Amino acid sequence: MKELHLTIHNATGLHARPAKVFVNTAKQFKADIRVQHGDKRANGKSLISVLTLGVERGQQISLFIEGEDEDEAAAALAAIVAAGLGEGAAEPMPAAVAAPAAAPVTTPTAAPGMAPAAAPANVMRGVPAAPGIAIGPLFRLRNTAEVPTGLLSAVVGTDAEEAQRLQTAIAQAKDQLVALRRQLVQRGAVAEAAIFDVHLEILEDEDLLSAVGDRIRRGEAAAHAWQSVITERARAVAALDDPLLAGRAADLHDVGYRVLQLLVGVGESGLRLPDHPVILVAQDLTPSETANLDPNRVLGFCTAAGGPTAHAAIIARALSLPAVVSMGAGVLDLADGTLAVLDGQNGVLVVAPDAVTLTQAQQRRERWLAARLASEQTATEPAITTDGVRIEVVANIGGVAEAERAVQAGAEGVGLLRTEFLFLDRSDPPDEEEQFRVYRDIVQAMQGRPVIVRTLDIGGDKPLPYIRVPAEANPFLGERGIRLCLARPDLLRQQVRAILRASTYGPLRIMFPMVADWNEWQRARQMVLETARELGVPPVPLGIMVEVPAAALLADVFAREVDFFSVGTNDLTQYTLAVDRQHPSLAGMSDGLHPSVLRLIAHTIEAAHAAGKWVGICGELAADPQAIPILVGLGADELSVGVPAIPTVKAQVRTFSRAEAEQRARQALRCATAAEVRALVPVA
Ligand code: PEP
Ligand code: MG
């Protein structure tokens, strides 16, 4: 047996990413690898187990390695820890730097920029996630604790049979996860689909599976054994009191419940809803739950946690379900059956409304439904402001099926084809021929309408098994988007060839994601021009996404050469406000209507127009009813939105004049906060 003592120098300790590198290295060896930290022990090949050690920067771990390849394993693990576990060799922490002094505890009074006015006691506020008004009884989502104990502990067979039942349930769960992942990718929710990779990884966690196996051998029912181990591990992860790891605890619960349902014979939806429509209340909705919501039974939902760009919110918008997130734990105390009004646009829940509020809410719901219906009926007509300015309304899509739906919904083209969908869910990249066929089919499905193809936007946080990217401490600031493609020119060249070949079937444009530097644009553009020459086809219009403040600030320089700009407000907001777009507790800060983001958009549009170039907006902001008049007022030429939003966005553009919108936009640029900007555009 080999014994080693190593110090972890990574800035965040043995946190998610370094821990994953450690575990993946350990898994390459046959030897048994145990890790000890203080009095806690972990299986070195289990990510969950290693995470729960809670090793911080500067702390020591001991490794006990036993097996035929123990020497090689010890050498490899010592080397990878010394090399910084994929984050580069970090400086050891100076001995004099003790634990940081406890920071003064401050109690936030309100989410920044939200400053709610004093509200009556029956009015609860959260972050708006999907517009619309729902009126109905509340119903709290049942969770695992409510699986009847009898069902959990009923032993159905012998140990071997119970173990077999568990294996079958896990295999079925894996099939479901792969299918769900595909569904989300097809809807264009590529980043959300990657969540299910984590779930699949959990279902293969050696330590977790062996702990469940031990319990079954001791005579426990498979369901009980499974549930106990999941709860135990989730609790240990949550106890580390780290907001990023809290997400892992939610993943454990989600995937744990999926297997449990299969074991105790509950159907996949798992949401045992009453037979009348309800407003769903939940701590958070998992990706699986949201993907399975039945719009006939759920009028809308509100969650204690979550953010407006989280999976639940994106799917709610796709299903036209009003939703409010990040409401705080108080919402979970409301009794089932209580009548409530949920206002998804303003992020408000009114509990037990009085007669006047109820009547007003009913009128607003009717207006909302009527407007939706009317917008669907006029969806194929152009979106022209009352003073005659035409705004192109186009679609964000992820595949051929969505292109067909986009045409039916009235899209005037595709403003963003996220090509990542073609590259996920597989072990090899699609070759040129396969890519060509998909791009050609999409161009043909759009029947002459222009299609903007975005080159591959993949990065450290959306890894592909066949593209090796070293683990990064800050993947959003790392090798992603155009940076990654330029580092692997063969991949980009092959994609460009496929796109250019498809361009002979209809109007096609190319844009590059995450451009921050003039040289990136030059190299990417050069590659397209060279490839077009090789293929003997005319080059297509070329544009860049404005997602990084650097690109917005240099828009006048880029405007000399690009044919168009497309503002990706999701990333532009993240990089301008320095708020991770998936951060679990900073959702309230991440608002694309922040005046700083608007000033960058204004600068981009001004610079583009001065050079005779056009600008589209393709982030989530383009579908936000409060943002639409401001974006049009800033001069946006095109709004590119998810397919379900196309009719309502067009309808809204027809309700105001560009002159009024310009005045609003000027006021917005002078505001101090996103809340002030929102106050300029009251919602119906
Ligand atoms: C954006 O960042 O706004 C965008 C449209 O790109 P994605 O959401 O795919 O990163
Ligand atoms: Mg982006």
mmCIF file of N, CA and C in Angstrom, residues 528-576:
data_model
loop_
_atom_site.group_PDB
_atom_site.id
_atom_site.type_symbol
_atom_site.label_atom_id
_atom_site.label_comp_id
_atom_site.label_asym_id
_atom_site.label_seq_id
_atom_site.Cartn_x
_atom_site.Cartn_y
_atom_site.Cartn_z
ATOM 1 N N VAL A 528 -13.075 32.138 -43.789
ATOM 2 C CA VAL A 528 -14.275 32.025 -44.625
ATOM 3 C C VAL A 528 -13.938 32.406 -46.072
ATOM 4 N N LEU A 529 -13.190 33.500 -46.237
ATOM 5 C CA LEU A 529 -12.884 33.958 -47.599
ATOM 6 C C LEU A 529 -12.052 32.910 -48.353
ATOM 7 N N GLU A 530 -11.061 32.334 -47.657
ATOM 8 C CA GLU A 530 -10.216 31.302 -48.295
ATOM 9 C C GLU A 530 -11.047 30.087 -48.689
ATOM 10 N N THR A 531 -11.921 29.673 -47.748
ATOM 11 C CA THR A 531 -12.726 28.471 -47.995
ATOM 12 C C THR A 531 -13.690 28.707 -49.155
ATOM 13 N N ALA A 532 -14.262 29.913 -49.227
ATOM 14 C CA ALA A 532 -15.185 30.217 -50.333
ATOM 15 C C ALA A 532 -14.430 30.125 -51.660
ATOM 16 N N ARG A 533 -13.182 30.621 -51.661
ATOM 17 C CA ARG A 533 -12.374 30.544 -52.905
ATOM 18 C C ARG A 533 -12.125 29.090 -53.285
ATOM 19 N N GLU A 534 -11.723 28.286 -52.278
ATOM 20 C CA GLU A 534 -11.458 26.855 -52.545
ATOM 21 C C GLU A 534 -12.673 26.168 -53.147
ATOM 22 N N LEU A 535 -13.841 26.508 -52.576
ATOM 23 C CA LEU A 535 -15.081 25.838 -53.017
ATOM 24 C C LEU A 535 -15.633 26.447 -54.303
ATOM 25 N N GLY A 536 -15.127 27.609 -54.663
ATOM 26 C CA GLY A 536 -15.636 28.299 -55.843
ATOM 27 C C GLY A 536 -17.063 28.805 -55.650
ATOM 28 N N VAL A 537 -17.406 29.215 -54.388
ATOM 29 C CA VAL A 537 -18.741 29.785 -54.149
ATOM 30 C C VAL A 537 -18.564 31.237 -53.699
ATOM 31 N N PRO A 538 -19.572 32.102 -53.928
ATOM 32 C CA PRO A 538 -19.406 33.485 -53.460
ATOM 33 C C PRO A 538 -19.405 33.522 -51.932
ATOM 34 N N PRO A 539 -18.629 34.422 -51.311
ATOM 35 C CA PRO A 539 -18.666 34.510 -49.843
ATOM 36 C C PRO A 539 -20.034 35.002 -49.381
ATOM 37 N N VAL A 540 -20.383 34.707 -48.141
ATOM 38 C CA VAL A 540 -21.694 35.121 -47.608
ATOM 39 C C VAL A 540 -21.478 36.322 -46.682
ATOM 40 N N PRO A 541 -22.552 37.096 -46.360
ATOM 41 C CA PRO A 541 -22.371 38.190 -45.397
ATOM 42 C C PRO A 541 -21.846 37.638 -44.058
ATOM 43 N N LEU A 542 -20.928 38.396 -43.444
ATOM 44 C CA LEU A 542 -20.306 37.939 -42.195
ATOM 45 C C LEU A 542 -20.541 38.943 -41.082
ATOM 46 N N GLY A 543 -20.861 38.431 -39.883
ATOM 47 C CA GLY A 543 -21.083 39.333 -38.758
ATOM 48 C C GLY A 543 -20.449 38.801 -37.489
ATOM 49 N N ILE A 544 -20.486 39.633 -36.448
ATOM 50 C CA ILE A 544 -20.003 39.156 -35.143
ATOM 51 C C ILE A 544 -21.113 39.309 -34.117
ATOM 52 N N MET A 545 -21.047 38.449 -33.091
ATOM 53 C CA MET A 545 -21.940 38.637 -31.962
ATOM 54 C C MET A 545 -21.281 39.646 -31.036
ATOM 55 N N VAL A 546 -22.094 40.514 -30.451
ATOM 56 C CA VAL A 546 -21.570 41.441 -29.457
ATOM 57 C C VAL A 546 -22.010 40.887 -28.110
ATOM 58 N N GLU A 547 -21.088 40.169 -27.471
ATOM 59 C CA GLU A 547 -21.393 39.505 -26.204
ATOM 60 C C GLU A 547 -20.411 39.915 -25.123
ATOM 61 N N VAL A 548 -19.325 40.554 -25.559
ATOM 62 C CA VAL A 548 -18.260 40.933 -24.634
ATOM 63 C C VAL A 548 -18.172 42.455 -24.709
ATOM 64 N N PRO A 549 -18.098 43.157 -23.575
ATOM 65 C CA PRO A 549 -18.032 44.620 -23.641
ATOM 66 C C PRO A 549 -16.953 45.120 -24.601
ATOM 67 N N ALA A 550 -15.831 44.402 -24.695
ATOM 68 C CA ALA A 550 -14.751 44.837 -25.596
ATOM 69 C C ALA A 550 -15.269 45.011 -27.024
ATOM 70 N N ALA A 551 -16.112 44.094 -27.483
ATOM 71 C CA ALA A 551 -16.612 44.170 -28.858
ATOM 72 C C ALA A 551 -17.553 45.359 -29.002
ATOM 73 N N ALA A 552 -18.375 45.616 -27.978
ATOM 74 C CA ALA A 552 -19.303 46.748 -28.049
ATOM 75 C C ALA A 552 -18.518 48.063 -28.091
ATOM 76 N N LEU A 553 -17.491 48.150 -27.248
ATOM 77 C CA LEU A 553 -16.729 49.400 -27.174
ATOM 78 C C LEU A 553 -15.942 49.661 -28.456
ATOM 79 N N LEU A 554 -15.577 48.591 -29.159
ATOM 80 C CA LEU A 554 -14.823 48.745 -30.416
ATOM 81 C C LEU A 554 -15.730 48.629 -31.640
ATOM 82 N N ALA A 555 -17.044 48.782 -31.432
ATOM 83 C CA ALA A 555 -17.982 48.548 -32.537
ATOM 84 C C ALA A 555 -17.662 49.415 -33.753
ATOM 85 N N ASP A 556 -17.194 50.658 -33.534
ATOM 86 C CA ASP A 556 -16.888 51.518 -34.684
ATOM 87 C C ASP A 556 -15.753 50.925 -35.514
ATOM 88 N N VAL A 557 -14.803 50.277 -34.829
ATOM 89 C CA VAL A 557 -13.689 49.652 -35.553
ATOM 90 C C VAL A 557 -14.204 48.424 -36.316
ATOM 91 N N PHE A 558 -14.962 47.571 -35.627
ATOM 92 C CA PHE A 558 -15.502 46.373 -36.296
ATOM 93 C C PHE A 558 -16.412 46.768 -37.463
ATOM 94 N N ALA A 559 -17.144 47.874 -37.274
ATOM 95 C CA ALA A 559 -18.128 48.267 -38.298
ATOM 96 C C ALA A 559 -17.480 48.569 -39.645
ATOM 97 N N ARG A 560 -16.153 48.785 -39.653
ATOM 98 C CA ARG A 560 -15.480 49.028 -40.942
ATOM 99 C C ARG A 560 -15.553 47.788 -41.818
ATOM 100 N N GLU A 561 -15.597 46.608 -41.173
ATOM 101 C CA GLU A 561 -15.517 45.390 -41.986
ATOM 102 C C GLU A 561 -16.703 44.446 -41.878
ATOM 103 N N VAL A 562 -17.343 44.365 -40.699
ATOM 104 C CA VAL A 562 -18.414 43.364 -40.575
ATOM 105 C C VAL A 562 -19.621 43.801 -41.410
ATOM 106 N N ASP A 563 -20.427 42.825 -41.813
ATOM 107 C CA ASP A 563 -21.653 43.170 -42.540
ATOM 108 C C ASP A 563 -22.801 43.452 -41.578
ATOM 109 N N PHE A 564 -22.739 42.858 -40.395
ATOM 110 C CA PHE A 564 -23.807 43.089 -39.404
ATOM 111 C C PHE A 564 -23.303 42.709 -38.017
ATOM 112 N N PHE A 565 -24.071 43.163 -37.005
ATOM 113 C CA PHE A 565 -23.791 42.796 -35.612
ATOM 114 C C PHE A 565 -25.028 42.099 -35.051
ATOM 115 N N SER A 566 -24.817 41.184 -34.099
ATOM 116 C CA SER A 566 -25.953 40.611 -33.386
ATOM 117 C C SER A 566 -25.604 40.625 -31.904
ATOM 118 N N VAL A 567 -26.413 41.346 -31.121
ATOM 119 C CA VAL A 567 -26.071 41.517 -29.705
ATOM 120 C C VAL A 567 -26.612 40.335 -28.902
ATOM 121 N N GLY A 568 -25.712 39.590 -28.288
ATOM 122 C CA GLY A 568 -26.102 38.461 -27.420
ATOM 123 C C GLY A 568 -26.228 38.998 -26.006
ATOM 124 N N THR A 569 -27.449 39.419 -25.642
ATOM 125 C CA THR A 569 -27.589 40.112 -24.354
ATOM 126 C C THR A 569 -27.386 39.191 -23.152
ATOM 127 N N ASN A 570 -27.547 37.877 -23.350
ATOM 128 C CA ASN A 570 -27.345 36.977 -22.199
ATOM 129 C C ASN A 570 -25.900 37.078 -21.719
ATOM 130 N N ASP A 571 -24.972 36.928 -22.670
ATOM 131 C CA ASP A 571 -23.567 37.014 -22.280
ATOM 132 C C ASP A 571 -23.131 38.454 -22.051
ATOM 133 N N LEU A 572 -23.655 39.386 -22.854
ATOM 134 C CA LEU A 572 -23.233 40.786 -22.664
ATOM 135 C C LEU A 572 -23.592 41.257 -21.240
ATOM 136 N N THR A 573 -24.755 40.808 -20.734
ATOM 137 C CA THR A 573 -25.155 41.187 -19.377
ATOM 138 C C THR A 573 -24.214 40.537 -18.360
ATOM 139 N N GLN A 574 -23.940 39.255 -18.583
ATOM 140 C CA GLN A 574 -23.053 38.532 -17.672
ATOM 141 C C GLN A 574 -21.683 39.194 -17.576
ATOM 142 N N TYR A 575 -21.116 39.577 -18.735
ATOM 143 C CA TYR A 575 -19.759 40.127 -18.721
ATOM 144 C C TYR A 575 -19.727 41.598 -18.306
ATOM 145 N N THR A 576 -20.827 42.318 -18.536
ATOM 146 C CA THR A 576 -20.830 43.736 -18.144
ATOM 147 C C THR A 576 -21.022 43.875 -16.639
#
